Short mmCIF file of C-alpha atoms and ligand atoms in Angstrom, two decimals:
data_model
loop_
_atom_site.label_atom_id
_atom_site.label_comp_id
_atom_site.label_asym_id
_atom_site.label_seq_id
_atom_site.Cartn_x
_atom_site.Cartn_y
_atom_site.Cartn_z
CA UNK A 1 66.83 -65.52 -63.54
CA UNK A 2 67.38 -68.28 -60.65
CA UNK A 3 66.92 -67.71 -57.21
CA UNK A 4 67.91 -69.50 -54.20
CA UNK A 5 67.54 -69.65 -50.36
CA UNK A 6 71.17 -69.04 -48.75
CA UNK A 7 71.20 -69.93 -45.07
CA UNK A 8 73.96 -67.66 -43.25
CA UNK A 9 74.98 -69.04 -40.02
CA UNK A 10 76.29 -67.36 -37.26
CA UNK A 11 79.81 -68.93 -36.56
CA UNK A 12 79.87 -69.71 -32.84
CA UNK A 13 82.16 -67.52 -31.02
CA UNK A 14 85.14 -68.61 -28.45
CA UNK A 15 83.06 -67.02 -25.54
CA UNK A 16 80.12 -69.24 -25.58
CA UNK A 17 78.71 -69.97 -22.14
CA UNK A 18 75.79 -70.32 -20.23
CA UNK A 19 74.71 -67.51 -18.20
CA UNK A 20 70.81 -67.74 -18.08
CA UNK A 21 70.34 -64.12 -19.35
CA UNK A 22 67.24 -64.87 -21.18
CA UNK A 23 63.76 -64.46 -19.12
CA UNK A 24 61.14 -66.54 -20.79
CA UNK A 25 63.96 -68.75 -22.75
CA UNK A 26 63.34 -72.02 -20.63
CA UNK A 27 66.58 -73.49 -21.85
CA UNK A 28 68.70 -70.25 -20.92
CA UNK A 29 67.48 -70.35 -17.38
CA UNK A 30 67.48 -73.78 -16.75
CA UNK A 31 71.49 -74.18 -17.94
CA UNK A 32 72.51 -70.96 -16.24
CA UNK A 33 75.79 -71.34 -14.79
CA UNK A 34 76.47 -74.57 -16.26
CA UNK A 35 79.93 -75.09 -17.68
CA UNK A 36 79.78 -74.65 -21.65
CA UNK A 37 82.09 -76.44 -24.37
CA UNK A 38 82.84 -73.59 -26.97
CA UNK A 39 85.12 -75.69 -29.13
CA UNK A 40 82.24 -78.54 -29.34
CA UNK A 41 79.60 -75.70 -29.94
CA UNK A 42 81.48 -74.15 -32.70
CA UNK A 43 82.23 -77.66 -34.25
CA UNK A 44 78.61 -78.49 -33.80
CA UNK A 45 77.41 -75.46 -35.71
CA UNK A 46 80.12 -75.96 -38.67
CA UNK A 47 78.88 -79.72 -38.90
CA UNK A 48 75.40 -78.45 -39.67
CA UNK A 49 76.54 -76.09 -42.15
CA UNK A 50 78.28 -78.99 -43.81
CA UNK A 51 75.36 -81.04 -43.80
CA UNK A 52 73.62 -78.69 -45.55
CA UNK A 53 76.40 -77.82 -48.21
CA UNK A 54 76.07 -81.78 -48.70
CA UNK A 55 72.48 -81.61 -49.62
CA UNK A 56 72.88 -79.49 -51.91
CA UNK A 57 72.16 -76.27 -50.42
CA UNK A 58 74.11 -72.91 -50.45
CA UNK A 59 75.54 -72.03 -47.18
CA UNK A 60 77.13 -69.03 -45.85
CA UNK A 61 78.21 -67.72 -42.08
CA UNK A 62 78.36 -64.21 -40.50
CA UNK A 63 81.24 -63.48 -38.05
CA UNK A 64 81.34 -64.01 -34.30
CA UNK A 65 81.32 -60.62 -32.66
CA UNK A 66 84.05 -59.24 -30.31
CA UNK A 67 83.59 -60.37 -26.84
CA UNK A 68 84.50 -59.17 -24.31
CA UNK A 69 82.97 -55.80 -24.94
CA UNK A 70 85.45 -53.16 -22.77
CA UNK A 71 84.14 -50.55 -24.54
CA UNK A 72 80.65 -51.29 -22.68
CA UNK A 73 82.30 -51.30 -19.18
CA UNK A 74 84.38 -48.17 -20.23
CA UNK A 75 81.14 -46.72 -20.68
CA UNK A 76 79.61 -47.68 -17.52
CA UNK A 77 82.57 -45.93 -16.05
CA UNK A 78 85.29 -48.55 -15.44
CA UNK A 79 88.90 -47.31 -16.43
CA UNK A 80 92.26 -48.79 -16.73
CA UNK A 81 93.85 -51.48 -19.05
CA UNK A 82 91.46 -54.21 -20.34
CA UNK A 83 92.94 -56.63 -17.68
CA UNK A 84 92.57 -53.98 -15.06
CA UNK A 85 89.11 -53.29 -15.90
CA UNK A 86 87.84 -57.19 -16.20
CA UNK A 87 89.54 -57.33 -12.31
CA UNK A 88 87.72 -54.47 -11.25
CA UNK A 89 84.41 -55.67 -12.45
CA UNK A 90 85.06 -58.89 -11.35
CA UNK A 91 85.45 -57.49 -7.71
CA UNK A 92 82.82 -54.88 -7.78
CA UNK A 93 80.11 -55.84 -10.30
CA UNK A 94 80.64 -59.19 -11.38
CA UNK A 95 76.99 -59.44 -13.01
CA UNK A 96 78.04 -57.30 -15.46
CA UNK A 97 80.64 -60.17 -16.86
CA UNK A 98 78.06 -62.23 -18.54
CA UNK A 99 76.47 -59.31 -20.08
CA UNK A 100 80.00 -58.40 -22.26
CA UNK A 101 80.70 -61.91 -22.79
CA UNK A 102 77.84 -63.53 -24.61
CA UNK A 103 77.86 -65.58 -27.45
CA UNK A 104 74.40 -64.65 -28.38
CA UNK A 105 75.19 -63.36 -31.80
CA UNK A 106 75.41 -66.82 -33.09
CA UNK A 107 71.69 -67.02 -33.48
CA UNK A 108 71.71 -65.45 -36.76
CA UNK A 109 67.79 -65.49 -37.14
CA UNK A 110 67.95 -62.70 -34.61
CA UNK A 111 70.41 -60.65 -36.69
CA UNK A 112 68.35 -59.05 -39.04
CA UNK A 113 65.08 -59.22 -41.24
CA UNK A 114 65.51 -59.82 -44.71
CA UNK A 115 63.48 -59.05 -47.70
CA UNK A 116 64.56 -60.41 -51.02
CA UNK A 117 64.51 -58.41 -54.06
CA UNK A 118 61.45 -59.94 -55.93
CA UNK A 119 59.34 -58.18 -52.93
CA UNK A 120 60.82 -54.95 -52.51
CA UNK A 121 59.93 -51.83 -54.15
CA UNK A 122 63.40 -50.84 -55.49
CA UNK A 123 64.19 -54.61 -56.52
CA UNK A 124 67.08 -54.50 -53.58
CA UNK A 125 67.50 -57.06 -50.96
CA UNK A 126 66.75 -55.16 -47.91
CA UNK A 127 68.12 -56.44 -44.35
CA UNK A 128 67.71 -54.53 -40.99
CA UNK A 129 69.87 -55.72 -38.07
CA UNK A 130 67.40 -56.44 -35.28
CA UNK A 131 67.77 -53.83 -32.23
CA UNK A 132 67.28 -56.82 -29.53
CA UNK A 133 66.15 -54.41 -26.95
CA UNK A 134 64.44 -56.49 -24.61
CA UNK A 135 67.66 -58.27 -23.37
CA UNK A 136 70.74 -56.17 -22.26
CA UNK A 137 73.13 -59.05 -23.44
CA UNK A 138 71.53 -58.79 -26.70
CA UNK A 139 71.02 -54.99 -27.18
CA UNK A 140 74.62 -54.65 -27.80
CA UNK A 141 74.74 -56.66 -30.83
CA UNK A 142 73.25 -54.65 -33.56
CA UNK A 143 76.28 -52.39 -34.38
CA UNK A 144 78.33 -55.09 -34.81
CA UNK A 145 75.93 -56.69 -36.95
CA UNK A 146 75.34 -53.80 -38.87
CA UNK A 147 79.17 -53.87 -39.48
CA UNK A 148 79.24 -57.58 -40.46
CA UNK A 149 76.07 -57.56 -42.71
CA UNK A 150 77.84 -54.35 -44.68
CA UNK A 151 81.03 -56.52 -45.00
CA UNK A 152 78.91 -59.45 -46.28
CA UNK A 153 76.51 -57.47 -48.43
CA UNK A 154 78.61 -54.47 -49.21
CA UNK A 155 77.77 -54.37 -53.05
CA UNK A 156 74.65 -51.60 -52.76
CA UNK A 157 73.46 -52.42 -56.42
CA UNK A 158 72.02 -55.27 -55.10
CA UNK A 159 71.88 -55.06 -51.08
CA UNK A 160 70.21 -52.11 -49.00
CA UNK A 161 71.83 -52.76 -45.05
CA UNK A 162 69.53 -50.76 -43.20
CA UNK A 163 70.59 -49.46 -39.44
CA UNK A 164 68.51 -50.98 -36.58
CA UNK A 165 65.21 -49.63 -35.62
CA UNK A 166 65.17 -46.81 -32.75
CA UNK A 167 66.09 -47.81 -29.39
CA UNK A 168 62.90 -47.56 -27.73
CA UNK A 169 61.04 -50.40 -26.14
CA UNK A 170 58.01 -49.46 -28.53
CA UNK A 171 60.21 -50.68 -31.53
CA UNK A 172 61.66 -53.61 -29.88
CA UNK A 173 62.72 -56.16 -32.76
CA UNK A 174 64.06 -59.49 -32.80
CA UNK A 175 64.48 -59.89 -36.37
CA UNK A 176 63.95 -62.87 -38.91
CA UNK A 177 62.85 -65.43 -35.99
CA UNK A 178 59.41 -63.49 -35.98
CA UNK A 179 59.39 -63.04 -39.96
CA UNK A 180 58.57 -65.41 -42.72
CA UNK A 181 58.36 -64.82 -46.42
CA UNK A 182 55.69 -67.20 -47.80
CA UNK A 183 55.62 -67.42 -51.91
CA UNK A 184 54.76 -69.64 -54.57
CA UNK A 185 58.33 -69.91 -55.51
CA UNK A 186 61.82 -67.89 -54.71
CA UNK A 187 61.49 -65.88 -57.88
CA UNK A 188 57.74 -64.81 -57.41
CA UNK A 189 56.54 -61.73 -55.37
CA UNK A 190 55.96 -63.10 -52.03
CA UNK A 191 54.09 -62.13 -48.77
CA UNK A 192 56.14 -61.09 -45.52
CA UNK A 193 54.40 -62.53 -42.49
CA UNK A 194 55.22 -60.87 -39.33
CA UNK A 195 54.56 -62.12 -36.01
CA UNK A 196 54.48 -60.01 -32.82
CA UNK A 197 53.99 -60.56 -29.32
CA UNK A 198 53.09 -57.09 -28.00
CA UNK A 199 51.37 -53.84 -29.59
CA UNK A 200 50.30 -50.88 -27.28
CA UNK A 201 49.68 -53.51 -24.49
CA UNK A 202 51.44 -56.55 -23.37
CA UNK A 203 49.49 -59.38 -23.47
CA UNK A 204 51.71 -61.79 -21.39
CA UNK A 205 51.60 -62.43 -17.81
CA UNK A 206 54.68 -64.34 -16.93
CA UNK A 207 57.37 -63.85 -19.58
CA UNK A 208 58.25 -60.77 -21.62
CA UNK A 209 56.71 -60.15 -25.27
CA UNK A 210 59.95 -59.47 -27.15
CA UNK A 211 58.61 -58.24 -30.77
CA UNK A 212 56.26 -55.65 -31.24
CA UNK A 213 53.60 -54.44 -33.84
CA UNK A 214 55.41 -51.22 -34.01
CA UNK A 215 58.63 -52.81 -35.03
CA UNK A 216 57.16 -55.15 -37.42
CA UNK A 217 55.42 -52.25 -39.46
CA UNK A 218 58.69 -50.21 -39.64
CA UNK A 219 60.56 -52.95 -41.07
CA UNK A 220 57.75 -53.47 -43.88
CA UNK A 221 57.76 -49.76 -44.67
CA UNK A 222 61.62 -49.60 -44.68
CA UNK A 223 61.63 -52.83 -47.10
CA UNK A 224 58.79 -51.54 -49.03
CA UNK A 225 56.42 -54.26 -48.52
CA UNK A 226 53.62 -52.45 -46.28
CA UNK A 227 51.07 -53.09 -49.22
CA UNK A 228 51.36 -56.93 -48.94
CA UNK A 229 52.82 -57.51 -45.59
CA UNK A 230 50.87 -59.41 -43.03
CA UNK A 231 50.99 -58.97 -39.26
CA UNK A 232 49.74 -61.88 -36.87
CA UNK A 233 49.49 -61.93 -32.63
CA UNK A 234 51.55 -64.82 -31.33
CA UNK A 235 49.40 -66.21 -28.75
CA UNK A 236 50.63 -64.77 -25.15
CA UNK A 237 50.10 -68.24 -23.68
CA UNK A 238 52.70 -69.77 -25.85
CA UNK A 239 55.31 -66.84 -24.97
CA UNK A 240 54.14 -67.39 -21.39
CA UNK A 241 54.80 -71.44 -21.76
CA UNK A 242 58.36 -70.33 -23.14
CA UNK A 243 58.02 -69.49 -26.95
CA UNK A 244 59.86 -66.10 -26.83
CA UNK A 245 60.26 -66.18 -30.53
CA UNK A 246 57.48 -67.12 -33.04
CA UNK A 247 60.24 -69.86 -34.49
CA UNK A 248 59.89 -71.80 -31.52
CA UNK A 249 56.09 -72.52 -32.56
CA UNK A 250 56.30 -72.26 -36.28
CA UNK A 251 58.28 -72.55 -39.36
CA UNK A 252 57.51 -71.53 -42.80
CA UNK A 253 58.85 -71.80 -46.33
CA UNK A 254 57.60 -71.29 -49.92
CA UNK A 255 53.67 -71.82 -49.57
CA UNK A 256 53.92 -74.08 -46.47
CA UNK A 257 53.60 -72.82 -42.89
CA UNK A 258 54.21 -75.49 -40.45
CA UNK A 259 52.94 -74.50 -36.72
CA UNK A 260 51.63 -75.63 -33.44
CA UNK A 261 48.26 -75.47 -33.22
CA UNK A 262 48.34 -72.93 -29.91
CA UNK A 263 51.00 -70.78 -31.89
CA UNK A 264 48.97 -67.38 -32.74
CA UNK A 265 45.84 -65.64 -31.58
CA UNK A 266 43.04 -67.62 -33.45
CA UNK A 267 40.78 -64.77 -34.62
CA UNK A 268 43.61 -63.11 -36.44
CA UNK A 269 45.08 -66.39 -37.65
CA UNK A 270 41.71 -67.51 -39.71
CA UNK A 271 41.51 -64.17 -40.93
CA UNK A 272 44.89 -63.61 -42.43
CA UNK A 273 45.23 -67.43 -43.51
CA UNK A 274 42.14 -66.64 -45.29
CA UNK A 275 43.79 -63.57 -47.04
CA UNK A 276 46.81 -65.68 -47.83
CA UNK A 277 44.77 -68.41 -49.46
CA UNK A 278 43.64 -66.16 -52.00
CA UNK A 279 47.17 -64.76 -52.53
CA UNK A 280 49.21 -67.61 -52.52
CA UNK A 281 48.73 -71.73 -52.88
CA UNK A 282 49.41 -71.35 -49.56
CA UNK A 283 49.19 -74.52 -47.20
CA UNK A 284 48.63 -74.51 -43.55
CA UNK A 285 49.95 -77.53 -41.71
CA UNK A 286 49.21 -77.34 -38.27
CA UNK A 287 50.23 -79.94 -35.74
CA UNK A 288 47.72 -80.42 -32.84
CA UNK A 289 48.15 -80.12 -29.10
CA UNK A 290 46.90 -83.87 -29.12
CA UNK A 291 49.92 -85.14 -31.16
CA UNK A 292 52.43 -82.37 -29.91
CA UNK A 293 51.98 -80.73 -26.58
CA UNK A 294 53.02 -77.35 -26.54
CA UNK A 295 55.65 -78.47 -23.92
CA UNK A 296 57.24 -81.25 -26.15
CA UNK A 297 57.44 -78.66 -29.01
CA UNK A 298 59.19 -76.26 -26.70
CA UNK A 299 61.37 -78.60 -25.44
CA UNK A 300 62.48 -80.92 -28.32
CA UNK A 301 62.45 -77.14 -30.83
CA UNK A 302 60.37 -79.34 -33.40
CA UNK A 303 59.14 -75.73 -35.06
CA UNK A 304 63.05 -74.57 -34.84
CA UNK A 305 64.04 -77.18 -37.61
CA UNK A 306 65.06 -75.47 -40.80
CA UNK A 307 62.15 -76.14 -43.44
CA UNK A 308 64.05 -76.15 -46.71
CA UNK A 309 62.66 -76.57 -50.42
CA UNK A 310 64.92 -78.96 -52.39
CA UNK A 311 68.28 -77.43 -53.51
CA UNK A 312 66.56 -76.16 -56.99
CA UNK A 313 63.67 -74.75 -55.27
CA UNK A 314 61.16 -77.48 -55.60
CA UNK A 315 58.48 -76.34 -53.30
CA UNK A 316 56.80 -80.09 -53.74
CA UNK A 317 59.90 -81.79 -52.15
CA UNK A 318 60.87 -80.18 -48.76
CA UNK A 319 62.80 -81.40 -45.91
CA UNK A 320 63.31 -80.51 -42.25
CA UNK A 321 66.60 -80.02 -40.33
CA UNK A 322 65.84 -81.28 -36.83
CA UNK A 323 67.56 -81.11 -33.60
CA UNK A 324 68.13 -84.69 -32.45
CA UNK A 325 66.21 -83.45 -29.48
CA UNK A 326 63.09 -84.05 -31.76
CA UNK A 327 64.23 -87.85 -32.46
CA UNK A 328 64.76 -88.45 -28.51
CA UNK A 329 61.16 -87.40 -27.57
CA UNK A 330 58.40 -89.82 -28.45
CA UNK A 331 55.61 -87.59 -29.09
CA UNK A 332 57.73 -85.81 -31.54
CA UNK A 333 59.53 -88.68 -33.01
CA UNK A 334 56.14 -90.50 -33.50
CA UNK A 335 54.63 -87.25 -35.38
CA UNK A 336 57.28 -87.08 -37.81
CA UNK A 337 57.15 -90.78 -38.64
CA UNK A 338 53.54 -90.10 -39.21
CA UNK A 339 53.86 -86.87 -40.84
CA UNK A 340 56.39 -88.72 -43.69
CA UNK A 341 53.71 -91.26 -44.55
CA UNK A 342 51.30 -88.25 -45.21
CA UNK A 343 51.78 -87.38 -49.12
CA UNK A 344 49.19 -84.42 -49.07
CA UNK A 345 52.03 -82.24 -47.67
CA UNK A 346 55.24 -81.62 -49.27
CA UNK A 347 58.07 -82.55 -46.26
CA UNK A 348 59.43 -85.69 -47.57
CA UNK A 349 62.55 -85.92 -45.42
CA UNK A 350 64.05 -85.32 -41.73
CA UNK A 351 67.43 -85.22 -41.04
CA UNK A 352 68.88 -84.69 -37.52
CA UNK A 353 71.69 -82.38 -36.42
CA UNK A 354 73.21 -82.27 -33.16
CA UNK A 355 73.40 -78.96 -31.99
CA UNK A 356 73.28 -79.48 -28.32
CA UNK A 357 75.54 -76.89 -27.23
CA UNK A 358 73.45 -74.47 -28.88
CA UNK A 359 70.04 -75.95 -28.08
CA UNK A 360 70.92 -75.69 -24.30
CA UNK A 361 70.71 -71.87 -24.45
CA UNK A 362 67.43 -72.03 -26.37
CA UNK A 363 68.97 -71.83 -29.96
CA UNK A 364 68.13 -74.71 -32.59
CA UNK A 365 68.76 -75.42 -35.81
CA UNK A 366 66.51 -72.49 -37.28
CA UNK A 367 68.06 -69.79 -34.60
CA UNK A 368 71.50 -70.44 -35.85
CA UNK A 369 70.57 -69.41 -39.52
CA UNK A 370 69.66 -66.16 -41.43
CA UNK A 371 67.70 -67.13 -44.67
CA UNK A 372 68.54 -64.73 -47.51
CA UNK A 373 66.73 -65.36 -50.87
CA UNK A 374 69.08 -64.52 -53.59
CA UNK A 375 69.11 -64.77 -57.19
CA UNK A 376 72.44 -66.17 -59.43
CA UNK A 377 73.45 -62.42 -60.01
CA UNK A 378 73.05 -61.58 -56.30
CA UNK A 379 74.96 -64.29 -55.02
CA UNK A 380 77.72 -63.64 -57.29
CA UNK A 381 77.53 -60.19 -55.46
CA UNK A 382 78.04 -61.47 -52.13
CA UNK A 383 81.37 -60.90 -50.30
CA UNK A 384 82.91 -64.65 -51.29
CA UNK A 385 84.77 -64.82 -48.33
CA UNK A 386 81.42 -65.81 -46.25
CA UNK A 387 80.20 -68.49 -48.99
CA UNK A 388 81.34 -71.74 -47.65
CA UNK A 389 82.63 -74.78 -49.51
CA UNK A 390 83.85 -78.23 -47.72
CA UNK A 391 87.29 -76.88 -48.06
CA UNK A 392 86.45 -73.66 -45.95
CA UNK A 393 84.63 -75.24 -43.52
CA UNK A 394 87.64 -77.64 -42.78
CA UNK A 395 89.91 -74.39 -42.33
CA UNK A 396 87.31 -73.32 -40.03
CA UNK A 397 87.10 -76.17 -37.95
CA UNK A 398 91.19 -76.19 -37.39
CA UNK A 399 91.06 -72.76 -36.62
CA UNK A 400 88.47 -73.84 -33.70
CA UNK A 401 90.70 -76.70 -32.80
CA UNK A 402 93.49 -74.72 -32.38
CA UNK A 403 92.34 -71.27 -30.35
CA UNK A 404 89.02 -72.37 -28.73
CA UNK A 405 88.74 -73.39 -24.93
CA UNK A 406 87.38 -77.05 -24.15
CA UNK A 407 85.27 -75.68 -21.43
CA UNK A 408 84.22 -72.42 -19.80
CA UNK A 409 83.02 -72.35 -16.36
CA UNK A 410 81.29 -69.10 -14.70
CA UNK A 411 84.24 -68.11 -12.82
CA UNK A 412 86.27 -68.12 -15.93
CA UNK A 413 84.76 -64.71 -16.81
CA UNK A 414 86.72 -63.15 -14.11
CA UNK A 415 90.02 -64.32 -15.24
CA UNK A 416 91.70 -61.71 -18.05
CA UNK A 417 93.40 -65.05 -19.74
CA UNK A 418 89.89 -65.61 -21.34
CA UNK A 419 89.70 -62.13 -22.60
CA UNK A 420 93.04 -62.71 -23.92
CA UNK A 421 92.31 -66.29 -25.54
CA UNK A 422 88.90 -65.09 -27.17
CA UNK A 423 90.78 -61.95 -28.72
CA UNK A 424 93.56 -64.31 -29.97
CA UNK A 425 90.96 -66.66 -31.73
CA UNK A 426 89.52 -63.73 -33.52
CA UNK A 427 92.70 -62.19 -34.53
CA UNK A 428 93.58 -65.46 -36.21
CA UNK A 429 89.95 -65.65 -37.61
CA UNK A 430 90.88 -62.25 -39.19
CA UNK A 431 93.96 -63.68 -40.86
CA UNK A 432 92.38 -66.60 -42.01
CA UNK A 433 89.56 -65.09 -43.99
CA UNK A 434 91.97 -61.92 -45.25
CA UNK A 435 89.89 -59.32 -43.20
CA UNK A 436 92.43 -57.40 -42.31
CA UNK A 437 91.82 -55.15 -38.74
CA UNK A 438 88.43 -55.83 -38.53
CA UNK A 439 87.51 -55.88 -34.67
CA UNK A 440 87.92 -52.88 -32.55
CA UNK A 441 90.25 -54.76 -30.52
CA UNK A 442 92.55 -54.89 -33.48
CA UNK A 443 92.54 -51.10 -33.89
CA UNK A 444 94.69 -49.97 -30.97
O1 LIG B 1 67.68 -64.60 -27.28
N1 LIG B 1 69.70 -67.43 -25.62
C1 LIG B 1 69.01 -66.33 -26.82
C2 LIG B 1 68.50 -67.92 -27.94
C3 LIG B 1 67.80 -67.26 -29.16
C4 LIG B 1 67.28 -68.19 -30.15
N2 LIG B 1 66.88 -67.66 -31.32
C5 LIG B 1 65.81 -67.88 -32.02
N3 LIG B 1 64.67 -68.47 -31.39
N4 LIG B 1 65.64 -67.65 -33.22
C6 LIG B 1 67.73 -65.69 -26.64
O2 LIG B 1 67.11 -65.83 -25.72
C7 LIG B 1 71.07 -66.94 -23.64
C8 LIG B 1 72.29 -66.53 -23.34
C9 LIG B 1 72.53 -67.26 -22.00
O3 LIG B 1 71.94 -67.44 -21.16
O4 LIG B 1 74.04 -67.26 -21.79
C10 LIG B 1 70.21 -66.31 -24.99
O5 LIG B 1 70.66 -65.35 -25.14
#
């Protein structure tokens, strides 16, 4: 049986905006209250998906979530028609609007943690939506993520979609952004490397550590991989420097872990790397602070590149899908040129993609995708609506061009016409994809 890595990208919603909601995420805070370009954002995301498709990779997508979430405002005591509620909240509690309007589900690396079937005890692919408890605006994602994953991976013979972990700060979980599956080949048994920022205590001074050790261990238990899984502490100083997820300072695939020198707790790192060398043909590709400072790594999102084996799974011919910010940063660009000449490591090519609208909220190419290693049989069991070809990308682009606004300014969230436009776009999407009344607002 042949196995592949498929990437499922979050389709960027019509509500994409900059609200500065994510403490510890430098780009989100820097661009707070700027005017966003949702049409441009969604088109950039779809072009990235096209790039992977043209390179020969399997590409899928996940649905945008329903925003605004009027049910949350109702739960908080606001009543009346949808428009009346928006008007009331705009007057009485305008700071609630960004929470119910965030398009943050676009960052599919935070949608769930995935364990492929060669690793799990029951031979199924396991997916657990991340509860995203640390930030208010993201803590509302997991119920819709659960629904979306159950729509895409509905075949329970092959897929097990769990509910998000119990909602308590001790189990705060941010999904695949803090998890890497290392393996010698996609069809062989791999090792889940979980990176966490907080155990019993928090080690950071400035910013919250979002992923807990308890959450990572719970996922490993649920997925039946606790015997082999490794748990590694992210260095608190890099969280305080702005690496709010491990995928801002490290990315792995197959036997390769590409990471920044300052990414991890050094004692734990050497212990775990020793174990990995015994279990896998593990290769650690460390980037020194001398070559790329942690500040440059975080502003360019070098480690938020997608690290891909060749389309047929050859781990000796890898490529990076890097954000254009890496090309524009002299130190990072130099590093990448040198890396391409170094044949002792498997990365052979770098492709630059423009995802600036997402980057301005702290989400690079790797944030936008959820990786799912699948066999031929499992791919055939995925809901085919969510596996893309170029024709479907074209159709989605036409839909975006028809329904998305060019711009959203912070004040626009107070105008009920934005709600109408967002719902109209999502309604048209469900028609395009023949999903029926998928969203809650379509039920009334
Ligand atoms: O959780 N930004 C997201 C970015 C997530 C990036 N994902 C990964 N690294 N995998 C976050 O911080 C900003 C929203 C705003 O400010 O409008 C935001 O939620």
